N, CA and C of each residue as an Amber inpcrd file, in Angstrom:
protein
   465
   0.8050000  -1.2020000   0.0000000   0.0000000   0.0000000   0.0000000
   0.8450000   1.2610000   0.0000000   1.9720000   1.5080000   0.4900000
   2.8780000   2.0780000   0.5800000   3.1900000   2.5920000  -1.0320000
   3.6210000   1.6460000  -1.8060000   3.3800000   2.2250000  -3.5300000
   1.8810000   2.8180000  -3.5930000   1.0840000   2.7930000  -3.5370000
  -0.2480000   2.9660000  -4.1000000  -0.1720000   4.7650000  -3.3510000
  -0.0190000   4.8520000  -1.9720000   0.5050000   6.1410000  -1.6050000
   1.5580000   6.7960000  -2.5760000   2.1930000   6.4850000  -3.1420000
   3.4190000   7.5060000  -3.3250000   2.8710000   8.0290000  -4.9180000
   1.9910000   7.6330000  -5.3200000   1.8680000   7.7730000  -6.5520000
   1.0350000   9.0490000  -6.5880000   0.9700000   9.7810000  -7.7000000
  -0.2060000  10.9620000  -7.5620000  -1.4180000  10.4070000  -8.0810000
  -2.1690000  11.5820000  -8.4920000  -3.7930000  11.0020000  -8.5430000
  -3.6190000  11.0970000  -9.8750000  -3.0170000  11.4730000 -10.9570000
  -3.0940000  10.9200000 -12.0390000  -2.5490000   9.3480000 -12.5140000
  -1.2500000   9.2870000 -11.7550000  -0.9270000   7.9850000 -11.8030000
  -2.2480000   6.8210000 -11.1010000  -2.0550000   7.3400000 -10.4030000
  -3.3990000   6.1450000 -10.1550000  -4.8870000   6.0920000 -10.7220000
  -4.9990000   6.8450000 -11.1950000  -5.9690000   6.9190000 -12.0290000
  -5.8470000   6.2160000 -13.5860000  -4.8910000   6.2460000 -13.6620000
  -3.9830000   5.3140000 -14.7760000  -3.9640000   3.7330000 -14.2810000
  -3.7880000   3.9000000 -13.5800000  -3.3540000   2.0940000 -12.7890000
  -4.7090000   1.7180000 -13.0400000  -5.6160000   2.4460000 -12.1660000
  -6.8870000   1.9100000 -11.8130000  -7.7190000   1.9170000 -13.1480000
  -7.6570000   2.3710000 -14.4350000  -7.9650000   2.0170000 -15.5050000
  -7.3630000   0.7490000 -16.3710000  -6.2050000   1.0110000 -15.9840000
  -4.9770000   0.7410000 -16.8800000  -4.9070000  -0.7750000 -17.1620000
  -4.8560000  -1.1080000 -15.3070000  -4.5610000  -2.8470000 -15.2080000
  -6.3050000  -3.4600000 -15.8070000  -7.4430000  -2.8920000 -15.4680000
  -8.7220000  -3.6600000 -15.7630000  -8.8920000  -4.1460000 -17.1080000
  -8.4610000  -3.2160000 -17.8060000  -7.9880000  -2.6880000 -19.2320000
  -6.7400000  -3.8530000 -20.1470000  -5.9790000  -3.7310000 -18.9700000
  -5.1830000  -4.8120000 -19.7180000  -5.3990000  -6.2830000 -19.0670000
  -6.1450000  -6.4100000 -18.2100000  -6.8000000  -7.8010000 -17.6190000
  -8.0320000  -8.6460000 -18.9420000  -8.6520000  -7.3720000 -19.1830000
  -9.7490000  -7.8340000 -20.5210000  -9.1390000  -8.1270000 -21.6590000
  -7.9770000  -7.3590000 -22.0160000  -7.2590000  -7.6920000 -22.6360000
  -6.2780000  -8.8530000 -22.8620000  -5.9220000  -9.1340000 -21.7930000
  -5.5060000 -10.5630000 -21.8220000  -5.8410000 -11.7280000 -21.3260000
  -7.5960000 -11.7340000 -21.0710000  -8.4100000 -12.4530000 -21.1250000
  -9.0170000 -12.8920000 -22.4160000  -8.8040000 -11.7210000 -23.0820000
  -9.6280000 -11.9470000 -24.8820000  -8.3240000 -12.6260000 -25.6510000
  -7.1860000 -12.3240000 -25.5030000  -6.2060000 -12.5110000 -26.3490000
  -5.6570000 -14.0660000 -25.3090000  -5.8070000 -14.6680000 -25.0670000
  -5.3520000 -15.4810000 -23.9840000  -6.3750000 -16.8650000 -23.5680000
  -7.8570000 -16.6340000 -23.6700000  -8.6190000 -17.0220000 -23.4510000
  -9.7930000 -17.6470000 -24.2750000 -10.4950000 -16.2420000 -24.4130000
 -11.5820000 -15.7490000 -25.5540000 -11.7490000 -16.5180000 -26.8240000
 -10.7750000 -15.3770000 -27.3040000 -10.0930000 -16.1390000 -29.0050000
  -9.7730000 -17.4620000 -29.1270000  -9.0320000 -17.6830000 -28.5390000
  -8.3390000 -19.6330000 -28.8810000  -9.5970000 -20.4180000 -29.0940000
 -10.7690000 -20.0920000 -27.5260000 -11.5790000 -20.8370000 -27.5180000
 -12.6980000 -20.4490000 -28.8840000 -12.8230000 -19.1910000 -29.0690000
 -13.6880000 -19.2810000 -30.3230000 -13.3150000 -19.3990000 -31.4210000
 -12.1450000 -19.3110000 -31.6390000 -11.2720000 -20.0560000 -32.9600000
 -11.4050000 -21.2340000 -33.3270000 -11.5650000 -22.5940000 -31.5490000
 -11.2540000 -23.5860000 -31.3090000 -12.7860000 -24.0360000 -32.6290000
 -14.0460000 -23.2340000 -31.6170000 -15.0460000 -23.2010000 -31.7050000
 -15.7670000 -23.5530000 -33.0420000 -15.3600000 -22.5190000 -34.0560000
 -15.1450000 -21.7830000 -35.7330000 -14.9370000 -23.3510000 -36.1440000
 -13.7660000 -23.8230000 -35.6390000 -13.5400000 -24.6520000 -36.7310000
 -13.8020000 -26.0850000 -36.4880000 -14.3830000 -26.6000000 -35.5000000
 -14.8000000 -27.6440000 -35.1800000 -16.6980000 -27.4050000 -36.1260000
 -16.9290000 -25.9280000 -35.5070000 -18.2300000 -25.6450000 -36.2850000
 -18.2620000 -26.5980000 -37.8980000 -16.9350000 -26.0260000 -38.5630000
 -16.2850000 -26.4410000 -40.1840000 -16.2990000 -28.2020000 -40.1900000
 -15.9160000 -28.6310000 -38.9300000 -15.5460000 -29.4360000 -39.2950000
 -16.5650000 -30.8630000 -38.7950000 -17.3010000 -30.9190000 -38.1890000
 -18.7960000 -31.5880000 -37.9450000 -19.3320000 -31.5280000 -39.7550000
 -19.8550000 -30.8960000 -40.1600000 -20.7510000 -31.2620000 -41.3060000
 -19.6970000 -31.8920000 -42.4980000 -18.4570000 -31.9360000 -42.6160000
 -17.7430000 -32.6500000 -42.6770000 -17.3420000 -34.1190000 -42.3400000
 -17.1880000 -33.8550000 -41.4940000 -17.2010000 -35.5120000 -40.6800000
 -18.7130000 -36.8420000 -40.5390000 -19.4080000 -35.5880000 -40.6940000
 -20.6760000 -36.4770000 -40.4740000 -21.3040000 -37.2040000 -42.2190000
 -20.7430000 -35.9610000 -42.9880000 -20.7190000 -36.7600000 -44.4020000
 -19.3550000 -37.4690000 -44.6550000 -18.6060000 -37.6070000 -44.0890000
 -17.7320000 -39.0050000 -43.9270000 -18.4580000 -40.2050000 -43.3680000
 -18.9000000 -39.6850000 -42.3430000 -19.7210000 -40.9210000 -41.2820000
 -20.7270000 -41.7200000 -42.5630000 -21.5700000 -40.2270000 -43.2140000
 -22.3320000 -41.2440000 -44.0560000 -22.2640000 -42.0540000 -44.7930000
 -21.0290000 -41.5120000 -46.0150000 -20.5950000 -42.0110000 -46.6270000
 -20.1180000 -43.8990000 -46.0150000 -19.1510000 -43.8140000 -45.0610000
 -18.6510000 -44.8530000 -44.3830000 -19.5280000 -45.4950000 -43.8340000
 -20.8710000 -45.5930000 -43.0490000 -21.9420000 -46.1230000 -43.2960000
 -22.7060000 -46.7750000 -44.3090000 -22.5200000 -45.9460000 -45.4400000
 -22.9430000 -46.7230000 -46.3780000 -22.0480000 -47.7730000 -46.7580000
 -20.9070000 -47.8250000 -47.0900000 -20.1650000 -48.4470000 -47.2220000
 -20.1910000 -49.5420000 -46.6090000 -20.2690000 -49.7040000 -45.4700000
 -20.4730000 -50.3860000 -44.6410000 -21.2150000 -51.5190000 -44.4310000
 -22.5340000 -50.9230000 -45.1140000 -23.9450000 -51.6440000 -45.2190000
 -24.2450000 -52.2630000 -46.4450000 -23.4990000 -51.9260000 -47.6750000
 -23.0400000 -52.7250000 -48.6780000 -21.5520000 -53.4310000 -48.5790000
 -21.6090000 -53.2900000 -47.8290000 -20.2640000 -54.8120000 -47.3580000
 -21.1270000 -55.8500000 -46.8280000 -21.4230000 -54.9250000 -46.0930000
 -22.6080000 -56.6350000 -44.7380000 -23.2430000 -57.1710000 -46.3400000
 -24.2570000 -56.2260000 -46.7420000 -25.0510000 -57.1940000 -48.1900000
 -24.2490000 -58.0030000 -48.8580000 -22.7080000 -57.6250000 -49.5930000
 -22.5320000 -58.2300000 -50.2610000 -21.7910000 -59.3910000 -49.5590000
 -21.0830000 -59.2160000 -48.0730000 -20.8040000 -60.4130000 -47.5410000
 -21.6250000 -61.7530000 -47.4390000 -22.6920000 -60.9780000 -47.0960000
 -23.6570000 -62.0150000 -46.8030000 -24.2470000 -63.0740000 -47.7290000
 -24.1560000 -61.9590000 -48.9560000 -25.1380000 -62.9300000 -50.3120000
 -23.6030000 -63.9210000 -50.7510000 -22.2330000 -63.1510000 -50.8300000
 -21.3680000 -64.3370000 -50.7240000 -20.9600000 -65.5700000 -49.8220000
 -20.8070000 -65.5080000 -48.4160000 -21.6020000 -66.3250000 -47.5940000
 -22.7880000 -67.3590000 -47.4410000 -24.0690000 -66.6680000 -48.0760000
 -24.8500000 -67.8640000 -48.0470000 -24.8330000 -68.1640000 -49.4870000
 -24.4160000 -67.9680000 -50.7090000 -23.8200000 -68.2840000 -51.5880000
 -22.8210000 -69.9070000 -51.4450000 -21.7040000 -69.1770000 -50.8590000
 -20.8030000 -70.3620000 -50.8800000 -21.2350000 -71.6770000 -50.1030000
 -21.8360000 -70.9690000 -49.2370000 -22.3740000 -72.7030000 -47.9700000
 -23.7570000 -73.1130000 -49.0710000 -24.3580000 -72.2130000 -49.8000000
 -25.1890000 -73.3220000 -51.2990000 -24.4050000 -73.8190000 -52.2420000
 -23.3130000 -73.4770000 -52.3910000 -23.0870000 -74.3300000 -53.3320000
 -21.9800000 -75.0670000 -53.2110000 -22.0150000 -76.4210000 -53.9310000
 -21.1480000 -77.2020000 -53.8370000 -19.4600000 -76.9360000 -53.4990000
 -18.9700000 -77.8630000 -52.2160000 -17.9140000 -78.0340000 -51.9400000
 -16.5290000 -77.8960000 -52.9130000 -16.5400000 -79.2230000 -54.1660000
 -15.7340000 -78.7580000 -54.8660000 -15.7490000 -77.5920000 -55.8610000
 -16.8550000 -76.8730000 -56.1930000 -17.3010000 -75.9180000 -57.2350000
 -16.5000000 -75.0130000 -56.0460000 -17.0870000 -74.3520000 -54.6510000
 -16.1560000 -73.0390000 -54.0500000 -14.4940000 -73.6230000 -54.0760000
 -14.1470000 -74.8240000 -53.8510000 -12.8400000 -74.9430000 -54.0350000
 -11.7790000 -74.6840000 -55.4610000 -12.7030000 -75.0960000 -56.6870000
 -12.1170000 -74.3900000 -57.9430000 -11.9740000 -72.6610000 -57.9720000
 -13.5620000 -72.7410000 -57.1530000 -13.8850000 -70.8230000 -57.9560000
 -12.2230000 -70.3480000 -57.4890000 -12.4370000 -70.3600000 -55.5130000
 -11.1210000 -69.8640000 -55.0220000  -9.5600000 -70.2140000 -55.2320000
  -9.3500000 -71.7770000 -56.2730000  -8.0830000 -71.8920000 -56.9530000
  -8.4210000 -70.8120000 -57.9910000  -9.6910000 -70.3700000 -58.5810000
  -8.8830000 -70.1050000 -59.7410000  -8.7050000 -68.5270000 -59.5440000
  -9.2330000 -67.8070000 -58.1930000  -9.2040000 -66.6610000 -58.2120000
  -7.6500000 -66.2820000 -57.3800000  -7.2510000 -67.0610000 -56.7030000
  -5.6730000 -67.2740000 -55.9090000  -4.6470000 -67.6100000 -57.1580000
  -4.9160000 -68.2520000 -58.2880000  -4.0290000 -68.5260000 -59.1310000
  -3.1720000 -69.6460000 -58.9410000  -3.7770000 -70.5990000 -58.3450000
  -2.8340000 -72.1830000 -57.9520000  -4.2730000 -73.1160000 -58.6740000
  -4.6230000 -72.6620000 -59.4740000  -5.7950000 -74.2060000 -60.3020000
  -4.2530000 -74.7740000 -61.1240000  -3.6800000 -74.2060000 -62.1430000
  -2.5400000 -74.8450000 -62.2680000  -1.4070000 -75.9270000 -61.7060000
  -1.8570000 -75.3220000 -60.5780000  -0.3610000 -76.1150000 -59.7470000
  -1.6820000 -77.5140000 -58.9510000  -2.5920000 -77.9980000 -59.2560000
  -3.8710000 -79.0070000 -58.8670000  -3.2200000 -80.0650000 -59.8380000
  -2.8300000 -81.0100000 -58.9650000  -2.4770000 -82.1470000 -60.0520000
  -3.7760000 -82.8210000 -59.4600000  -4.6080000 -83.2990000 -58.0080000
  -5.3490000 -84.0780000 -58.0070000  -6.2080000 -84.2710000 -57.0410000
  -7.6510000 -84.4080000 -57.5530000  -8.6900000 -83.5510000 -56.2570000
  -9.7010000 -85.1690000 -56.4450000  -9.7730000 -85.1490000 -54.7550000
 -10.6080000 -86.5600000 -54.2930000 -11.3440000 -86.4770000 -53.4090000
 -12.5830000 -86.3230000 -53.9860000 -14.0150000 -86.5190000 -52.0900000
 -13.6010000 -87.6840000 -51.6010000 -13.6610000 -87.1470000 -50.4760000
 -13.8690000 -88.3990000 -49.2080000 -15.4050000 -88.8180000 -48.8440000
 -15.4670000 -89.7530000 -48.0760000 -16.8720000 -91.0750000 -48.1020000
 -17.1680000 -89.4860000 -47.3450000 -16.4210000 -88.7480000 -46.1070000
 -17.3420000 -87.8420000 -45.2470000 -17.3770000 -86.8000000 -45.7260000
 -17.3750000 -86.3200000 -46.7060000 -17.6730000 -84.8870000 -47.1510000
 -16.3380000 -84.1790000 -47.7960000 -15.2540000 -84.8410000 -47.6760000
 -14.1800000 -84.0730000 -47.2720000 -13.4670000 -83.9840000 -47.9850000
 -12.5610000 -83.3240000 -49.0260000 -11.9820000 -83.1670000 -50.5960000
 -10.6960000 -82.9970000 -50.0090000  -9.7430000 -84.1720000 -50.8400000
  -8.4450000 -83.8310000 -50.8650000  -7.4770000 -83.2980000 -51.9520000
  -7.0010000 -82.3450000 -51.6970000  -6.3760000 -81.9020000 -53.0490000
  -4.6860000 -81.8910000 -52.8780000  -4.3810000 -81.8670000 -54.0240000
  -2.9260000 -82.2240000 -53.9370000  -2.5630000 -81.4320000 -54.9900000
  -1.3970000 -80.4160000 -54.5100000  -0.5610000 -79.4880000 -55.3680000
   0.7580000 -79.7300000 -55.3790000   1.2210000 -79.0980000 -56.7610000
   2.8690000 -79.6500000 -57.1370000   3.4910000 -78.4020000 -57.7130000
   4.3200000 -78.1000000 -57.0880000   4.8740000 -77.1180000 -57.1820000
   3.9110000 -75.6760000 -57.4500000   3.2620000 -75.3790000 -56.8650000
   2.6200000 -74.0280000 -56.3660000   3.3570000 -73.2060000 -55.3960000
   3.1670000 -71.7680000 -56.0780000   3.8100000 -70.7450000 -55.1630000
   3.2120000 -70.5170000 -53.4400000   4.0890000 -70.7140000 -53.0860000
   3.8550000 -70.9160000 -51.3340000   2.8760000 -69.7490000 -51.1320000
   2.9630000 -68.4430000 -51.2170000   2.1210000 -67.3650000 -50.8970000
   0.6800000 -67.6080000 -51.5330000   0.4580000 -67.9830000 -52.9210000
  -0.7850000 -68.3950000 -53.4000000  -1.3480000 -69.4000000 -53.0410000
  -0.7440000 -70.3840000 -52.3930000  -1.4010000 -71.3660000 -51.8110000
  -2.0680000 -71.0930000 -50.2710000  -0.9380000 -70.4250000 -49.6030000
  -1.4370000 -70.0830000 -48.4490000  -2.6670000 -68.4520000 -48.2620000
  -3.0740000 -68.1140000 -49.8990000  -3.8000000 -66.9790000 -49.8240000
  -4.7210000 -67.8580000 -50.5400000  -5.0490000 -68.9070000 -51.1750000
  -6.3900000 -70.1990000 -51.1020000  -6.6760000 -70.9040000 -49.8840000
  -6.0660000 -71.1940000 -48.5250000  -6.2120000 -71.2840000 -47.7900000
  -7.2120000 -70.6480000 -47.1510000  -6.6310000 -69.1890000 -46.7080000
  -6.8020000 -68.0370000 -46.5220000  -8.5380000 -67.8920000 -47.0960000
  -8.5240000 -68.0320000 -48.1880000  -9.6990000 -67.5440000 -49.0850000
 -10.7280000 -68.9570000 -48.6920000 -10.4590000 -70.1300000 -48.4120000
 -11.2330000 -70.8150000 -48.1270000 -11.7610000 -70.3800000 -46.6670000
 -10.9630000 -70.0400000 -46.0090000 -11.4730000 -70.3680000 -44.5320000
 -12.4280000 -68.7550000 -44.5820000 -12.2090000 -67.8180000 -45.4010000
 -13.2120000 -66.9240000 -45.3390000 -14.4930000 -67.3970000 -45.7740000
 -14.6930000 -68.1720000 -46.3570000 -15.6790000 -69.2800000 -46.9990000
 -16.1560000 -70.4360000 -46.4480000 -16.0170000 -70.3860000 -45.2190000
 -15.8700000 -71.4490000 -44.2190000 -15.8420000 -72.5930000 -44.6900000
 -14.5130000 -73.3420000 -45.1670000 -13.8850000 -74.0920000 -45.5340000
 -12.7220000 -74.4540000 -44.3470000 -12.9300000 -75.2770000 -43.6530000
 -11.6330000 -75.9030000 -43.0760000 -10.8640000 -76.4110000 -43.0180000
  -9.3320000 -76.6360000 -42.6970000  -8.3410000 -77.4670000 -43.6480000
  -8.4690000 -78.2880000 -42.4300000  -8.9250000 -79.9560000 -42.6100000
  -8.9330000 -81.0580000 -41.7420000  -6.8540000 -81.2330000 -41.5170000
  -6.4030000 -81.2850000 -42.3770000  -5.0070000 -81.7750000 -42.9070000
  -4.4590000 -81.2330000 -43.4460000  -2.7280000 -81.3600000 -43.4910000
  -2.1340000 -80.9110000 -44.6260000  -0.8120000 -80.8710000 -44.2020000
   0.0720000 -81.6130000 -45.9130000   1.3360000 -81.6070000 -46.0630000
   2.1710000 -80.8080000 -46.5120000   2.9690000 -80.4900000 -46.6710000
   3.1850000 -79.5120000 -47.4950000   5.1810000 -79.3340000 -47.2630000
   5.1270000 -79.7880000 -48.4800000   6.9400000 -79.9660000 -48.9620000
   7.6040000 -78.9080000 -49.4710000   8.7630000 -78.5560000 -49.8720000
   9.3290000 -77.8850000 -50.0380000   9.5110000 -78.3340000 -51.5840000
   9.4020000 -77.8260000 -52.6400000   9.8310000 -78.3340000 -53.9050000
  11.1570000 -77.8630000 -54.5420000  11.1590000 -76.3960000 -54.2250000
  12.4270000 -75.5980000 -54.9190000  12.0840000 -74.1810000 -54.2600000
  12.9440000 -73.1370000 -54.7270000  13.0610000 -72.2700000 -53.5950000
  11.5910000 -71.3750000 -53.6600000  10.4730000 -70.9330000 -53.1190000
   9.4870000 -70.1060000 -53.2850000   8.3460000 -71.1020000 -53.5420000
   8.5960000 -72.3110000 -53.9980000   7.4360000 -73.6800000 -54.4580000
   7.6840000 -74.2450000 -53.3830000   5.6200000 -74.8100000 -53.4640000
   5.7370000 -76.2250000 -52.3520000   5.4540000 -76.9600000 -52.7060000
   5.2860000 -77.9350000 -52.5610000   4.0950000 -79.0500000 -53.2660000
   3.1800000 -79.4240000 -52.0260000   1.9230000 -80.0760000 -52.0130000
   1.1940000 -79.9860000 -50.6920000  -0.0860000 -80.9770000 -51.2090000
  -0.3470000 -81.6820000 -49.6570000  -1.5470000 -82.8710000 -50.1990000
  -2.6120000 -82.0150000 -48.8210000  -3.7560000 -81.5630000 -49.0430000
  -4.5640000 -80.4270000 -48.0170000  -5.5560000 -81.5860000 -47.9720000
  -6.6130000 -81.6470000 -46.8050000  -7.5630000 -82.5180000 -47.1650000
  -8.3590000 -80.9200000 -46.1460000  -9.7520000 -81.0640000 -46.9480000
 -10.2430000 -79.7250000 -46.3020000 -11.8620000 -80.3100000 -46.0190000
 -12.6940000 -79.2790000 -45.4070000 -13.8100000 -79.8200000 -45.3580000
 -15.1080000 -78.7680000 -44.5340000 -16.4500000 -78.5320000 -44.9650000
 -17.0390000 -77.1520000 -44.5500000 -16.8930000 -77.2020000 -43.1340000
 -16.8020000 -75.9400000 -42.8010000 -16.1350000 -76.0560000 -41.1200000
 -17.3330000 -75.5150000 -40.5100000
């Protein structure tokens, strides 16, 4: 209080404007703004996002359809027919030297020299197809080839 005495009445009349003055001031510049800046652009960015959402929704809902009609698709139709479709869409129907139903349902196929990654992405493609591999051999033929006897069966 001792400062607040020594000052004259113009100086303090200055203070006592001065600091309120620069308190609002660096409440708006400090505070205020950021948050309605924050505000502005989240405003921008909702009707944005929500036509993402839709979009991705839709998307979404034509996946489930078309999963589904492939799904109950494959469990209608015949065992060895989904086992060709998915050789021939993996690219190992070539490397099929020899395909045998079993008395229980159960198809064995035997590949010769097929590329290891395409075989294991018919795998792959069966079991999305609920196809299960009961068995399976699978040799080394040469470097990147396997050869392989699978016995598979609907899982």
């Amino acid at each position: 209080m001792i400062w607040w005495r020594n000052l004259n009445q113009r100086e303090r009349m200055l203070v006592s404007f001065g600091v309120p003055v620069l308190l609002v001031i660096m409440f708006y510049l400090y505070l205020w703004q950021p948050v309605a800046e924050d505000i502005d652009r989240l405003r921008r960015k909702v009707p944005e996002n929500n036509a993402t959402l839709a979009w991705m929704n839709h998307q979404l809902s034509s996946f489930n359809k078309l999963s589904a009609t492939q799904k109950s698709s494959s469990t209608s139709q015949p065992l060895l027919t989904v086992i060709e479709q998915v050789a021939i869409r993996t690219n190992v129907k070539d490397a099929i030297q020899r395909v045998q139903p079993g008395n229980d349902g159960s198809v064995e196929i035997w590949f010769q020299e097929a590329t290891a990654d395409k075989l294991f992405s018919w795998v792959d493609q069966l079991a999305n197809n609920r196809i299960a591999v009961l068995s399976a051999t699978i040799t080394r033929a040469t470097p990147g080839l396997v050869s392989a006897r699978i016995k598979v069966n609907r899982g």
